[in-house]
Amino acid sequence: MWIMHSEESRDLVQRTVHNEVRRLLRDYCTYNEMELLAAAQSMLILLIILFFGIGQSSALAHPIDAQLLIDMWNVKHKLASTGLFLEQESNHTLPPWKEWAIVSAKRRTIVGLHHLEFAWSLRFGYPILTCFELGPFPAPAAGYLWQSDQEEEWQRLYKDWLKQWADGGSYKMTELFRVNGSKESDALDARSELWLAEADEFGMMLMAEANGIGVEF
């Protein structure tokens, strides 16, 4: 519907997407863990379409769009309350594949929602989020771990990854936030270079965001 929309159908598409976001915001409190994760991911995609994929419309003018972002904070809090870390990650040992995939998806979704707010704030000239609360998060996992769809292969890759990151543990978001190409003192260190070499497209986007605007966290 969105892909095929025209100028004449834009308002209809926007209303439909907006109504679906409002429905999810109304119902998410009744969802279990996996339903909530799916709903949060759906809302992230739908809000990207609303804010950046359809164009300006009086139907989504200020403060309606801002209120949607505020309402999403409750969704993020609810999702975070279902657990964002695994004990094995803290101990730098091999976690269960499924549990790792779920908790990684939660963190990526929350970081993605923060990125959406960040981009919206830049677009409309508002102060940007510092995202300091994301600092303890492991940065998005290596692309080869995130994309692996076979448990045995993933376990082998994860064991190799554990050895590679034995010194200091996993790369954290707070380290990523400190990267700033505009300051020589904040050039990439060895850990940042190693993480970047393994990063997938999502990680590259976050690195470009942190590096490109010279924001200090």
XYZ file of C-alpha atoms in Angstrom:
217
model
C 0.000 0.000 0.000
C 2.774 2.433 0.910
C 5.097 1.367 -1.915
C 2.394 1.895 -4.543
C 0.917 5.062 -3.094
C 0.433 8.165 -5.231
C -0.121 11.823 -4.437
C -3.861 11.183 -4.523
C -3.693 8.246 -2.087
C -1.042 9.687 0.244
C -3.479 10.880 2.916
C -5.283 7.529 2.909
C -2.015 5.640 3.330
C -0.901 7.974 6.078
C -4.171 7.602 7.980
C -4.022 3.824 7.646
C -0.446 3.623 8.926
C -1.195 6.106 11.705
C -4.247 4.120 12.803
C -2.183 0.933 12.943
C 0.432 2.636 15.114
C -2.295 3.907 17.429
C -3.794 0.407 17.637
C -0.454 -1.102 18.617
C 0.091 1.651 21.174
C -3.314 0.900 22.631
C -2.859 -2.882 22.817
C 0.843 -3.471 23.535
C 0.346 -3.758 27.311
C -1.558 -7.010 26.748
C 1.217 -8.649 24.706
C 3.623 -11.322 25.845
C 7.368 -10.942 25.355
C 7.552 -12.066 21.732
C 4.359 -10.264 20.724
C 5.701 -7.081 22.294
C 9.001 -7.395 20.425
C 7.159 -7.890 17.135
C 4.868 -4.937 17.867
C 7.794 -2.650 18.722
C 9.567 -3.629 15.506
C 6.382 -3.027 13.536
C 5.927 0.404 15.105
C 9.527 1.300 14.302
C 8.968 0.536 10.615
C 5.588 2.272 10.530
C 6.938 5.409 12.212
C 9.811 5.579 9.731
C 7.200 5.507 6.964
C 5.075 8.163 8.676
C 7.909 10.553 9.447
C 10.153 10.119 6.433
C 8.456 8.026 3.754
C 5.240 9.825 2.847
C 5.920 13.540 3.004
C 4.491 16.413 4.986
C 0.810 16.350 5.842
C -1.423 18.305 8.177
C -2.695 14.960 9.468
C 0.662 14.360 11.148
C 1.777 17.889 11.978
C 3.190 18.972 15.334
C 2.405 18.005 18.030
C 0.868 14.752 16.764
C 4.185 13.325 15.579
C 5.936 14.357 18.790
C 3.232 12.672 20.863
C 3.785 9.417 18.985
C 7.452 9.507 19.937
C 6.550 10.227 23.560
C 4.121 7.308 23.580
C 6.864 5.065 22.199
C 8.916 5.665 25.337
C 6.378 3.574 27.228
C 6.748 0.797 24.661
C 10.535 0.889 24.997
C 10.262 0.768 28.783
C 7.894 -2.204 28.609
C 10.191 -4.016 26.185
C 13.234 -3.286 28.341
C 11.424 -4.696 31.379
C 11.337 -8.120 29.681
C 15.145 -8.327 29.892
C 17.959 -6.892 27.782
C 20.983 -8.810 29.049
C 22.007 -12.429 29.496
C 24.129 -13.726 32.362
C 26.382 -15.483 29.856
C 27.098 -12.172 28.143
C 28.261 -10.688 31.425
C 30.403 -13.759 32.091
C 31.746 -13.803 28.522
C 30.573 -17.362 27.934
C 28.431 -19.040 25.278
C 24.710 -18.192 25.681
C 21.798 -20.224 24.300
C 21.326 -19.322 20.635
C 17.602 -18.544 20.792
C 17.885 -16.457 23.957
C 20.793 -14.512 22.470
C 18.857 -13.843 19.253
C 15.839 -12.562 21.182
C 17.767 -10.280 23.529
C 19.863 -8.977 20.628
C 16.680 -8.210 18.682
C 15.285 -6.317 21.675
C 18.413 -4.196 21.981
C 18.508 -3.489 18.252
C 14.856 -2.458 18.335
C 15.379 -0.069 21.244
C 18.494 1.411 19.651
C 16.559 1.737 16.383
C 13.773 3.647 18.127
C 16.348 5.968 19.676
C 17.834 6.478 16.223
C 14.379 7.388 14.903
C 13.977 10.057 17.586
C 17.500 11.266 16.854
C 16.744 11.648 13.132
C 13.375 13.304 13.815
C 15.023 15.813 16.182
C 17.670 16.680 13.603
C 15.064 17.123 10.897
C 13.006 19.586 12.917
C 15.867 21.349 14.659
C 15.245 20.069 18.170
C 17.994 19.230 20.674
C 19.203 15.717 19.984
C 19.085 12.869 22.457
C 22.298 12.010 24.244
C 21.312 8.335 24.511
C 23.504 7.965 27.600
C 21.159 5.308 28.969
C 22.203 3.039 26.093
C 25.843 3.154 27.190
C 25.905 -0.247 28.980
C 24.385 -2.007 25.947
C 26.659 -4.253 23.921
C 26.984 -2.584 20.529
C 25.158 -4.423 17.711
C 26.718 -7.845 17.298
C 29.007 -8.852 14.468
C 27.163 -9.296 11.210
C 28.216 -12.933 10.876
C 26.671 -13.723 14.273
C 23.459 -11.809 13.660
C 22.940 -13.315 10.202
C 23.811 -16.922 11.047
C 20.685 -19.085 10.791
C 22.149 -22.438 11.862
C 22.657 -23.079 15.569
C 25.779 -25.227 15.251
C 27.424 -22.740 12.920
C 26.449 -19.873 15.217
C 27.921 -21.636 18.245
C 31.210 -22.152 16.422
C 31.307 -18.523 15.302
C 30.369 -17.261 18.755
C 33.155 -19.262 20.392
C 35.627 -17.700 17.958
C 34.131 -14.292 18.719
C 34.560 -14.868 22.472
C 38.259 -15.544 21.959
C 38.614 -12.460 19.798
C 36.999 -10.252 22.442
C 38.518 -11.944 25.491
C 40.378 -8.772 26.432
C 37.843 -6.297 27.792
C 34.690 -8.142 26.792
C 32.195 -7.071 24.163
C 32.280 -3.628 22.575
C 29.797 -1.308 24.309
C 27.589 1.475 23.023
C 29.391 3.957 25.261
C 32.594 3.232 23.322
C 30.778 3.796 20.046
C 29.366 7.091 21.286
C 32.858 8.350 22.044
C 33.976 7.950 18.435
C 34.221 11.391 16.848
C 36.096 11.802 13.597
C 36.199 15.574 13.999
C 38.577 15.276 16.957
C 41.991 13.695 16.515
C 41.991 12.570 20.140
C 38.872 10.494 19.483
C 40.172 8.604 16.463
C 39.336 4.917 16.278
C 41.122 2.804 18.852
C 41.885 -0.879 18.348
C 38.592 -2.076 19.860
C 36.550 0.315 17.720
C 38.392 -0.786 14.591
C 37.794 -4.439 15.440
C 34.087 -3.864 16.052
C 33.706 -1.844 12.862
C 35.396 -4.575 10.811
C 32.682 -7.003 11.967
C 29.702 -4.635 11.919
C 26.663 -5.159 9.706
C 24.665 -2.416 8.011
C 22.902 -1.432 11.223
C 26.172 -1.044 13.065
C 27.642 0.959 10.194
C 24.662 3.307 10.310
C 25.164 3.908 14.025
C 28.878 4.510 13.541
C 28.167 7.014 10.765
C 25.620 8.763 12.963
C 27.955 9.067 15.942
C 30.898 10.074 13.774
C 29.210 12.266 11.190
C 27.722 15.002 13.331
C 30.445 15.341 15.929
C 28.183 14.895 18.934
C 29.839 14.329 22.282
C 28.123 11.809 24.572
